[in-house]
């Protein structure tokens, strides 16, 4: 692990290609003091949970425990607060869902100012589709730099 205090970024090498992944940012207070309280740290493991993601030699995947909670959520029928909560939880994993913003648009429109709350069929389909895609989320891998990018 490499902690770069001037920029406040911690990097870790994963896999055979030693591709560095930014895993967290160091707070401004820690950058100034140049000390860091790390707590319990485990090194040399095949996989681990970091910030709600499972990092392994296969790549980056969603934490199933978090997805199970999202998949058990019931459709919000009458509360903007529930929509905001769902979109916040699901949005954390948006990198695993292609076109997340397009799929979530009916739900996002309910958060607009001066729009009456009407959880219709489009909203229900959007809600169900996001939940389905999260349970089928792919494993994200670093690109193989030996091949040309398309």
PDB file of C-alpha atoms in Angstrom:
ATOM      1  CA  UNK A   1       0.000   0.000   0.000  1.00  0.00           C
ATOM      2  CA  UNK A   2       1.220   3.471  -0.853  1.00  0.00           C
ATOM      3  CA  UNK A   3      -0.127   6.513   0.996  1.00  0.00           C
ATOM      4  CA  UNK A   4       0.651   9.786  -0.725  1.00  0.00           C
ATOM      5  CA  UNK A   5       0.113  12.433   1.966  1.00  0.00           C
ATOM      6  CA  UNK A   6       0.448  15.554  -0.242  1.00  0.00           C
ATOM      7  CA  UNK A   7      -2.430  14.418  -2.486  1.00  0.00           C
ATOM      8  CA  UNK A   8      -4.257  12.530   0.255  1.00  0.00           C
ATOM      9  CA  UNK A   9      -4.727   9.360  -1.773  1.00  0.00           C
ATOM     10  CA  UNK A  10      -4.053   5.785  -0.707  1.00  0.00           C
ATOM     11  CA  UNK A  11      -3.314   3.272  -3.456  1.00  0.00           C
ATOM     12  CA  UNK A  12      -3.029  -0.489  -3.372  1.00  0.00           C
ATOM     13  CA  UNK A  13      -1.639  -2.847  -6.012  1.00  0.00           C
ATOM     14  CA  UNK A  14      -3.891  -5.729  -7.053  1.00  0.00           C
ATOM     15  CA  UNK A  15      -3.267  -8.745  -9.252  1.00  0.00           C
ATOM     16  CA  UNK A  16      -0.354  -9.705 -11.431  1.00  0.00           C
ATOM     17  CA  UNK A  17      -0.270  -6.450 -13.412  1.00  0.00           C
ATOM     18  CA  UNK A  18       0.185  -4.386 -10.223  1.00  0.00           C
ATOM     19  CA  UNK A  19      -2.530  -1.980 -11.324  1.00  0.00           C
ATOM     20  CA  UNK A  20      -2.978   0.656  -8.644  1.00  0.00           C
ATOM     21  CA  UNK A  21      -6.503   1.290  -7.406  1.00  0.00           C
ATOM     22  CA  UNK A  22      -7.452   4.359  -5.374  1.00  0.00           C
ATOM     23  CA  UNK A  23      -9.108   2.904  -2.272  1.00  0.00           C
ATOM     24  CA  UNK A  24      -9.673   5.951  -0.073  1.00  0.00           C
ATOM     25  CA  UNK A  25      -8.712   9.549   0.424  1.00  0.00           C
ATOM     26  CA  UNK A  26      -6.893  10.746   3.504  1.00  0.00           C
ATOM     27  CA  UNK A  27      -8.601  13.599   5.356  1.00  0.00           C
ATOM     28  CA  UNK A  28      -7.044  17.084   5.391  1.00  0.00           C
ATOM     29  CA  UNK A  29      -6.290  16.817   9.126  1.00  0.00           C
ATOM     30  CA  UNK A  30      -4.277  13.647   8.584  1.00  0.00           C
ATOM     31  CA  UNK A  31      -2.435  15.183   5.633  1.00  0.00           C
ATOM     32  CA  UNK A  32      -1.371  18.109   7.829  1.00  0.00           C
ATOM     33  CA  UNK A  33      -0.287  15.972  10.768  1.00  0.00           C
ATOM     34  CA  UNK A  34       1.328  13.253   8.616  1.00  0.00           C
ATOM     35  CA  UNK A  35       0.059  10.660  11.118  1.00  0.00           C
ATOM     36  CA  UNK A  36      -2.603   8.102  10.468  1.00  0.00           C
ATOM     37  CA  UNK A  37      -4.523   5.872  12.854  1.00  0.00           C
ATOM     38  CA  UNK A  38      -5.043   2.720  10.849  1.00  0.00           C
ATOM     39  CA  UNK A  39      -6.674   0.354  13.345  1.00  0.00           C
ATOM     40  CA  UNK A  40      -6.822  -3.294  12.363  1.00  0.00           C
ATOM     41  CA  UNK A  41      -5.259  -3.994   8.957  1.00  0.00           C
ATOM     42  CA  UNK A  42      -4.881  -7.282   7.146  1.00  0.00           C
ATOM     43  CA  UNK A  43      -2.326  -7.668   4.370  1.00  0.00           C
ATOM     44  CA  UNK A  44      -1.682 -10.444   1.841  1.00  0.00           C
ATOM     45  CA  UNK A  45      -5.283 -11.630   1.446  1.00  0.00           C
ATOM     46  CA  UNK A  46      -6.954 -12.872  -1.748  1.00  0.00           C
ATOM     47  CA  UNK A  47     -10.064 -10.723  -1.240  1.00  0.00           C
ATOM     48  CA  UNK A  48     -11.479  -8.187   1.162  1.00  0.00           C
ATOM     49  CA  UNK A  49     -14.321  -5.748   1.672  1.00  0.00           C
ATOM     50  CA  UNK A  50     -13.325  -2.126   1.074  1.00  0.00           C
ATOM     51  CA  UNK A  51     -15.905   0.672   1.254  1.00  0.00           C
ATOM     52  CA  UNK A  52     -18.841  -1.612   0.460  1.00  0.00           C
ATOM     53  CA  UNK A  53     -17.089  -3.355  -2.447  1.00  0.00           C
ATOM     54  CA  UNK A  54     -15.362  -6.730  -2.597  1.00  0.00           C
ATOM     55  CA  UNK A  55     -11.852  -6.297  -3.984  1.00  0.00           C
ATOM     56  CA  UNK A  56     -10.207  -9.494  -5.208  1.00  0.00           C
ATOM     57  CA  UNK A  57      -7.851 -10.709  -7.891  1.00  0.00           C
ATOM     58  CA  UNK A  58     -10.948 -11.146 -10.123  1.00  0.00           C
ATOM     59  CA  UNK A  59     -11.764  -7.443  -9.871  1.00  0.00           C
ATOM     60  CA  UNK A  60     -14.259  -5.213  -8.080  1.00  0.00           C
ATOM     61  CA  UNK A  61     -17.715  -6.522  -7.170  1.00  0.00           C
ATOM     62  CA  UNK A  62     -20.659  -5.434  -5.073  1.00  0.00           C
ATOM     63  CA  UNK A  63     -20.897  -6.517  -1.452  1.00  0.00           C
ATOM     64  CA  UNK A  64     -23.735  -9.069  -1.438  1.00  0.00           C
ATOM     65  CA  UNK A  65     -24.734  -8.159   2.133  1.00  0.00           C
ATOM     66  CA  UNK A  66     -25.492  -4.588   1.020  1.00  0.00           C
ATOM     67  CA  UNK A  67     -27.312  -5.729  -2.123  1.00  0.00           C
ATOM     68  CA  UNK A  68     -29.508  -8.114  -0.115  1.00  0.00           C
ATOM     69  CA  UNK A  69     -30.717  -5.146   1.930  1.00  0.00           C
ATOM     70  CA  UNK A  70     -31.516  -3.156  -1.226  1.00  0.00           C
ATOM     71  CA  UNK A  71     -33.258  -6.130  -2.864  1.00  0.00           C
ATOM     72  CA  UNK A  72     -35.573  -6.521   0.145  1.00  0.00           C
ATOM     73  CA  UNK A  73     -36.722  -2.890   0.009  1.00  0.00           C
ATOM     74  CA  UNK A  74     -40.402  -2.469  -0.755  1.00  0.00           C
ATOM     75  CA  UNK A  75     -41.510   0.064  -3.383  1.00  0.00           C
ATOM     76  CA  UNK A  76     -41.913   3.509  -1.826  1.00  0.00           C
ATOM     77  CA  UNK A  77     -45.556   4.415  -2.300  1.00  0.00           C
ATOM     78  CA  UNK A  78     -45.938   7.861  -0.758  1.00  0.00           C
ATOM     79  CA  UNK A  79     -42.648   9.315   0.431  1.00  0.00           C
ATOM     80  CA  UNK A  80     -39.994  11.385  -1.305  1.00  0.00           C
ATOM     81  CA  UNK A  81     -37.711  10.501   1.602  1.00  0.00           C
ATOM     82  CA  UNK A  82     -37.988   6.780   0.751  1.00  0.00           C
ATOM     83  CA  UNK A  83     -37.233   7.467  -2.931  1.00  0.00           C
ATOM     84  CA  UNK A  84     -34.204   9.549  -1.954  1.00  0.00           C
ATOM     85  CA  UNK A  85     -33.007   6.782   0.380  1.00  0.00           C
ATOM     86  CA  UNK A  86     -33.386   4.080  -2.273  1.00  0.00           C
ATOM     87  CA  UNK A  87     -31.636   6.144  -4.955  1.00  0.00           C
ATOM     88  CA  UNK A  88     -28.837   6.961  -2.519  1.00  0.00           C
ATOM     89  CA  UNK A  89     -28.212   3.314  -1.664  1.00  0.00           C
ATOM     90  CA  UNK A  90     -28.553   2.092  -5.257  1.00  0.00           C
ATOM     91  CA  UNK A  91     -26.581   5.049  -6.634  1.00  0.00           C
ATOM     92  CA  UNK A  92     -23.549   4.018  -4.595  1.00  0.00           C
ATOM     93  CA  UNK A  93     -23.283   1.008  -6.941  1.00  0.00           C
ATOM     94  CA  UNK A  94     -24.202   2.890 -10.131  1.00  0.00           C
ATOM     95  CA  UNK A  95     -20.875   2.016 -11.763  1.00  0.00           C
ATOM     96  CA  UNK A  96     -22.111  -1.592 -11.978  1.00  0.00           C
ATOM     97  CA  UNK A  97     -25.305  -0.640 -13.875  1.00  0.00           C
ATOM     98  CA  UNK A  98     -25.041   0.584 -17.443  1.00  0.00           C
ATOM     99  CA  UNK A  99     -27.317   3.602 -18.092  1.00  0.00           C
ATOM    100  CA  UNK A 100     -28.212   3.952 -14.398  1.00  0.00           C
ATOM    101  CA  UNK A 101     -29.318   7.559 -14.873  1.00  0.00           C
ATOM    102  CA  UNK A 102     -31.694   6.623 -17.717  1.00  0.00           C
ATOM    103  CA  UNK A 103     -33.184   3.713 -15.762  1.00  0.00           C
ATOM    104  CA  UNK A 104     -33.635   5.782 -12.601  1.00  0.00           C
ATOM    105  CA  UNK A 105     -35.082   8.847 -14.370  1.00  0.00           C
ATOM    106  CA  UNK A 106     -38.762   8.179 -13.438  1.00  0.00           C
ATOM    107  CA  UNK A 107     -37.747   7.930  -9.768  1.00  0.00           C
ATOM    108  CA  UNK A 108     -35.477  10.960  -9.967  1.00  0.00           C
ATOM    109  CA  UNK A 109     -38.290  13.046 -11.461  1.00  0.00           C
ATOM    110  CA  UNK A 110     -40.318  12.448  -8.282  1.00  0.00           C
ATOM    111  CA  UNK A 111     -37.633  14.373  -6.376  1.00  0.00           C
ATOM    112  CA  UNK A 112     -38.147  17.511  -8.469  1.00  0.00           C
ATOM    113  CA  UNK A 113     -39.579  20.588  -6.844  1.00  0.00           C
ATOM    114  CA  UNK A 114     -43.295  21.271  -7.359  1.00  0.00           C
ATOM    115  CA  UNK A 115     -43.940  17.810  -8.854  1.00  0.00           C
ATOM    116  CA  UNK A 116     -46.821  15.855  -7.308  1.00  0.00           C
ATOM    117  CA  UNK A 117     -45.787  12.471  -5.899  1.00  0.00           C
ATOM    118  CA  UNK A 118     -47.264   9.851  -8.218  1.00  0.00           C
ATOM    119  CA  UNK A 119     -45.545   6.454  -7.964  1.00  0.00           C
ATOM    120  CA  UNK A 120     -46.922   5.062 -11.220  1.00  0.00           C
ATOM    121  CA  UNK A 121     -46.121   1.998 -13.335  1.00  0.00           C
ATOM    122  CA  UNK A 122     -42.991   3.608 -14.868  1.00  0.00           C
ATOM    123  CA  UNK A 123     -41.624   4.301 -11.392  1.00  0.00           C
ATOM    124  CA  UNK A 124     -42.355   0.745 -10.287  1.00  0.00           C
ATOM    125  CA  UNK A 125     -40.608  -0.660 -13.390  1.00  0.00           C
ATOM    126  CA  UNK A 126     -37.602   1.581 -12.741  1.00  0.00           C
ATOM    127  CA  UNK A 127     -37.469   0.521  -9.088  1.00  0.00           C
ATOM    128  CA  UNK A 128     -37.717  -3.191  -9.980  1.00  0.00           C
ATOM    129  CA  UNK A 129     -35.169  -2.934 -12.802  1.00  0.00           C
ATOM    130  CA  UNK A 130     -32.554  -1.275 -10.585  1.00  0.00           C
ATOM    131  CA  UNK A 131     -33.012  -3.973  -7.949  1.00  0.00           C
ATOM    132  CA  UNK A 132     -32.747  -6.725 -10.576  1.00  0.00           C
ATOM    133  CA  UNK A 133     -29.606  -5.251 -12.155  1.00  0.00           C
ATOM    134  CA  UNK A 134     -27.922  -4.863  -8.775  1.00  0.00           C
ATOM    135  CA  UNK A 135     -28.472  -8.537  -7.955  1.00  0.00           C
ATOM    136  CA  UNK A 136     -26.927  -9.460 -11.331  1.00  0.00           C
ATOM    137  CA  UNK A 137     -24.100  -6.893 -11.147  1.00  0.00           C
ATOM    138  CA  UNK A 138     -20.936  -7.850 -13.062  1.00  0.00           C
ATOM    139  CA  UNK A 139     -17.394  -7.950 -11.743  1.00  0.00           C
ATOM    140  CA  UNK A 140     -15.475  -4.871 -12.901  1.00  0.00           C
ATOM    141  CA  UNK A 141     -11.908  -5.560 -14.000  1.00  0.00           C
ATOM    142  CA  UNK A 142      -8.996  -3.351 -14.892  1.00  0.00           C
ATOM    143  CA  UNK A 143      -8.342  -3.279 -18.648  1.00  0.00           C
ATOM    144  CA  UNK A 144      -5.746  -5.571 -20.195  1.00  0.00           C
ATOM    145  CA  UNK A 145      -3.266  -3.003 -21.498  1.00  0.00           C
ATOM    146  CA  UNK A 146      -1.701  -5.507 -23.927  1.00  0.00           C
ATOM    147  CA  UNK A 147      -4.815  -5.176 -26.161  1.00  0.00           C
ATOM    148  CA  UNK A 148      -5.910  -1.987 -27.947  1.00  0.00           C
ATOM    149  CA  UNK A 149      -8.829  -0.168 -26.323  1.00  0.00           C
ATOM    150  CA  UNK A 150     -11.967   0.283 -28.415  1.00  0.00           C
TER     151      UNK A 150
END
